[in-house]
Amino acid sequence: MNFEHILFSIEAGVALLSLNRPDQLNSFNTQMHGEVKEALKQVRQNPDVRVLLLTGEGRGFCAGQDLSDRNVAPGSAVPDLGESIEKFYNPMIRQLRDLPLPVICAVNGVAAGAGANIPLACDLVLAARSASFIQAFCKIGLIPDSGGTWTLPRLVGMARAKALALLGNRLTAEQAEQWGLIYRCVEDAELRDEALKLARHLATQPTYGLALIKRSLNASMSNSFDEQLELERDLQRLAGRSEDYREGVGAFMEKRSPSFKGR
Amino acid sequence: MPQTLAVELIEPGVRLITLQRPQALNALTTELLGELADELNAAQADPATRAVVVTGSRKAFAAGADLKEMAECNLVGVLNDPRQASWQSITRFSKPLIAAVNGFALGGGCELAMHADIIIAGEDARFGQPEINLGIMPGAGGTQRLLRAVGKSMAMQMVLTGDAIDAHQAQRAGLVSEVTQPELTVERAVQVARSIAAKAPLAVRLAKEALLKAMDTDLASGLRFERHAFTLLAGTRDRDEGIRAFQEKRRPNFTGE
């Protein structure tokens, strides 16, 4: 499949997906949704892929929904925004969260609307120092979607989540790092290299175990303590059967560096 | 040799039946239901078998009836449907039957799971009765057992819209007893079966019968049945063994007598 609105490549275990509508700050239209969906499907189905890196081309990361796709002229029928969320955004967010491998997001510029919440569905978020996060929804009468209302309070606490969502102010990458919204803020010129370095490292790690870690941490956001202890027991049971665990222990005993296969 | 399922003796006492028509998501053909009924009849007759686990594949427990077969069946055909006899054998199975459900349990597959005494579900299991979408309705207990398990409102919504529910919803509603990691569903079901297999078989059998009575009789009759069953057990050797072992702080050795 040839992509027009995204760039997509797989190399040495790293899948690189870059949103590519730079003139529209990489905002989503229907075609881009379709292309991202197809790329994520390939990531899921290709056993060689051990990490996904998501980023954007040009000066922005993603400006959310392309509003020209959603023109609401006076007198026209009431739109059902729930439908596009159900059909496009929610499956993409679930997919990013559920992929059994680490997902890195390199936020290269402004991340607004859904574009601010897509990174929050990823596992490790790096942002360029000049990047910013804007929960722009409140300015056009909408609510933060793509998981924003769930993720924000869990990452930065309710007080800051409400301020971000109700005011829609621009949050700088540095502030985002200080608040714990993202993992790390790096110099603009270093973003892509840093993100690739991280991706290449993770692509050599025990992917199956990493997927179980991701699964358990995600589940902890809504589990009770007891449920989480039981989940740890079950996932550890699974991890203990992996080839990589055997390799990890073997390498440790033999004082050599392990060679993980991701299973 | 059964064609559509595999039977494993996991250990003395526990049999695992795996539905094996993965290409058709384990759709329940006449053949498959017949073979399942035969296997349960065999397990019923085998005194060494104390519990049975039934499961499907990682993707589907059973995704419904076989539509091709169904399409070829007219009114008279449905009236004389040989599958009714198979369903009855499954219903009459008097030993503990545990369903380990991963993936889809839809239509007849959901009904099959509900024939089990206990349902253990993998996190990504989905339960539904989508018959309504085909202009038909559940025909193997779906409208009856589902309502008793999840209550009227949810049963009506599921049966009338055909929409499925996920494993966690099913657990909250009381349709399944445990939700586990999909990779561990069968293991967990076997663990539960093993635990039951270690109990006194007659007590297990009468307890199961008493619980099922509760589903289709009034409280007074149910209590009367329970009392009779309880009394019957007083005549068993396993009861003496169970109480004595407890007093002597040792593991009981039940023989089924």
XYZ file of C-alpha atoms in Angstrom, chain A:
263
model
C 0.000 0.000 0.000
C 1.307 3.425 -0.924
C 0.815 6.062 1.700
C 0.201 9.683 0.873
C -0.392 11.299 4.259
C 2.061 9.298 6.347
C 5.610 7.984 6.001
C 6.050 4.411 7.114
C 9.100 2.167 7.214
C 10.374 -0.843 9.097
C 14.078 -1.264 9.740
C 15.955 -3.523 12.156
C 12.939 -4.090 14.366
C 11.954 -0.423 14.449
C 8.729 0.684 12.748
C 8.771 4.395 12.045
C 5.436 6.092 11.430
C 5.538 9.794 10.644
C 2.420 11.899 10.116
C 2.952 13.692 6.834
C 0.567 16.538 6.083
C 2.994 19.274 7.156
C 1.016 22.075 5.471
C -1.968 21.253 7.702
C 0.183 20.632 10.806
C -0.444 16.906 10.246
C -4.103 17.169 11.169
C -6.218 14.076 10.633
C -8.575 13.646 7.727
C -10.322 10.438 6.772
C -7.572 9.289 4.453
C -4.850 9.800 7.030
C -6.896 7.819 9.544
C -7.115 4.983 7.036
C -3.380 5.046 6.402
C -2.476 5.100 10.098
C -4.855 2.227 10.657
C -3.216 0.200 7.904
C 0.284 0.963 9.216
C -0.666 -0.044 12.768
C -2.107 -3.253 11.394
C 1.209 -4.019 9.718
C 3.049 -3.269 12.953
C 0.775 -5.647 14.833
C 1.045 -8.437 12.307
C 4.762 -8.261 11.600
C 6.643 -10.317 14.193
C 9.924 -8.593 13.273
C 8.691 -5.252 14.597
C 9.777 -4.797 18.212
C 9.181 -1.111 18.732
C 7.048 1.603 17.132
C 8.203 5.194 16.834
C 5.523 7.751 16.077
C 6.383 11.300 15.017
C 5.395 14.069 12.614
C 6.909 15.814 9.600
C 7.429 19.557 9.426
C 7.077 22.056 12.241
C 4.067 20.514 13.984
C 3.381 17.081 15.463
C -0.367 16.944 14.955
C -3.147 19.501 15.163
C -5.864 16.909 15.811
C -8.889 16.770 13.583
C -8.786 18.667 10.279
C -11.728 20.952 10.895
C -12.278 21.576 7.201
C -13.465 17.961 7.181
C -16.089 18.940 9.699
C -17.616 22.132 8.437
C -20.775 22.853 10.398
C -22.688 25.353 8.319
C -25.625 27.126 9.961
C -28.846 25.259 9.246
C -27.118 22.010 8.347
C -27.868 18.792 10.217
C -26.371 18.306 13.697
C -23.134 16.327 13.315
C -22.543 13.135 15.260
C -18.977 13.570 16.469
C -19.316 10.367 18.491
C -19.392 8.483 15.233
C -15.982 9.668 14.049
C -14.537 8.991 17.496
C -15.991 5.503 17.558
C -14.826 4.813 14.025
C -11.398 6.477 13.893
C -9.925 7.891 17.089
C -10.865 5.287 19.683
C -9.631 2.286 17.675
C -6.323 4.105 17.014
C -5.886 5.025 20.690
C -6.749 1.487 21.823
C -4.347 0.067 19.270
C -1.442 2.250 20.439
C -2.152 1.332 24.039
C -2.617 -2.371 23.380
C 0.215 -3.027 20.915
C 2.376 -5.736 22.507
C 5.550 -3.690 22.102
C 6.848 -0.333 23.303
C 5.464 2.692 21.459
C 7.613 5.812 21.480
C 6.225 9.183 20.491
C 8.568 11.972 19.409
C 6.562 15.181 19.587
C 8.396 17.423 17.140
C 6.198 20.502 17.387
C 2.774 21.708 18.374
C 0.437 18.958 19.551
C -3.120 20.226 19.744
C -6.542 18.699 20.249
C -6.505 14.965 19.602
C -2.893 15.539 18.559
C -2.067 16.383 22.186
C -3.688 13.212 23.474
C -2.331 10.699 20.965
C 1.169 10.940 22.540
C -0.394 10.257 25.932
C -1.609 6.888 24.646
C 2.011 5.985 23.812
C 4.475 4.479 26.270
C 7.462 6.820 26.120
C 7.028 10.409 25.026
C 9.923 12.638 24.029
C 9.270 16.219 22.981
C 11.354 18.862 21.266
C 12.000 21.877 23.471
C 9.950 24.076 21.120
C 7.018 21.649 21.066
C 3.862 22.374 23.018
C 0.663 20.680 24.116
C -2.698 22.375 23.768
C -6.004 20.881 24.897
C -7.719 23.086 22.335
C -11.111 21.394 22.556
C -12.594 23.836 25.074
C -12.150 26.705 22.655
C -14.625 25.272 20.165
C -17.167 23.883 22.614
C -15.848 20.320 22.724
C -14.311 18.052 25.332
C -10.839 16.441 25.242
C -11.157 13.122 23.424
C -8.762 10.372 22.357
C -8.490 9.345 25.992
C -7.519 12.812 27.240
C -10.050 13.062 30.055
C -8.866 9.678 31.347
C -5.142 10.085 30.890
C -4.619 13.716 31.908
C -5.728 13.483 35.559
C -3.767 10.256 35.949
C -0.579 11.840 34.638
C -0.644 15.348 36.074
C -3.302 15.203 38.806
C -6.838 16.546 38.720
C -6.000 20.177 39.461
C -3.637 20.547 36.517
C -5.791 18.326 34.272
C -8.761 20.606 34.810
C -6.726 23.731 34.170
C -5.347 22.281 30.939
C -8.740 21.086 29.727
C -10.832 24.098 30.792
C -8.394 26.837 29.770
C -6.840 25.262 26.706
C -3.583 27.111 27.343
C -0.366 26.162 25.656
C 1.820 23.882 27.785
C 5.482 23.999 26.847
C 7.470 20.805 26.469
C 9.615 21.788 29.433
C 6.590 22.321 31.645
C 5.106 19.057 30.357
C 8.247 17.280 31.476
C 8.192 18.952 34.886
C 4.540 18.023 35.362
C 5.130 14.399 34.441
C 2.973 14.577 31.328
C 5.842 13.300 29.181
C 9.045 11.405 29.808
C 11.634 13.838 28.511
C 12.175 17.137 26.758
C 15.202 17.369 24.423
C 16.781 19.958 22.142
C 14.941 20.343 18.831
C 17.909 19.287 16.746
C 18.408 16.158 18.839
C 14.845 14.905 18.986
C 14.881 12.479 16.109
C 18.296 11.028 16.977
C 17.383 10.631 20.627
C 14.081 8.967 19.739
C 15.779 6.629 17.255
C 18.458 5.765 19.784
C 15.783 4.833 22.301
C 13.885 2.839 19.664
C 16.985 0.946 18.557
C 17.824 0.105 22.149
C 14.320 -1.187 22.860
C 14.368 -3.235 19.649
C 17.143 -5.376 21.187
C 15.338 -5.902 24.490
C 13.001 -8.742 25.577
C 9.953 -7.428 23.711
C 7.505 -9.950 25.148
C 8.495 -9.032 28.687
C 8.298 -5.336 27.835
C 4.798 -5.895 26.445
C 3.770 -7.547 29.714
C 5.236 -4.627 31.686
C 3.276 -2.209 29.530
C 0.132 -4.260 29.986
C 0.454 -4.384 33.748
C 1.221 -0.682 34.137
C -1.705 0.235 31.884
C -3.984 -2.020 33.901
C -2.807 -0.467 37.162
C -4.476 2.799 36.186
C -7.871 1.229 36.802
C -7.210 -1.886 38.898
C -7.498 -2.168 42.653
C -4.352 -3.129 44.567
C -5.520 -6.717 44.967
C -6.482 -7.051 41.319
C -3.084 -5.715 40.384
C -1.260 -8.209 42.618
C -3.167 -11.020 40.923
C -2.365 -9.597 37.510
C 1.334 -9.453 38.414
C 1.185 -13.093 39.447
C -0.410 -14.125 36.144
C 1.781 -12.002 33.885
C 4.928 -13.117 35.707
C 3.801 -16.682 35.124
C 3.690 -15.882 31.404
C 6.981 -13.982 31.431
C 8.699 -16.879 33.153
C 7.914 -19.125 30.204
C 9.538 -16.877 27.618
C 12.730 -17.749 25.802
C 14.087 -14.301 26.646
C 13.775 -14.972 30.374
C 15.812 -18.126 29.989
C 18.340 -16.227 27.897
C 18.437 -13.354 30.413
C 19.100 -15.636 33.370
C 21.559 -17.733 31.348
C 23.529 -14.684 30.256
C 23.605 -13.376 33.819
C 24.931 -16.686 35.181
C 27.484 -16.970 32.404
C 28.471 -13.312 32.785
C 27.850 -12.475 29.122
C 25.509 -10.016 27.463
C 22.159 -11.531 26.550
C 20.819 -11.846 23.022
C 17.054 -11.381 23.176
C 14.708 -12.548 20.466
C 11.582 -10.810 21.676
C 9.670 -13.960 22.573
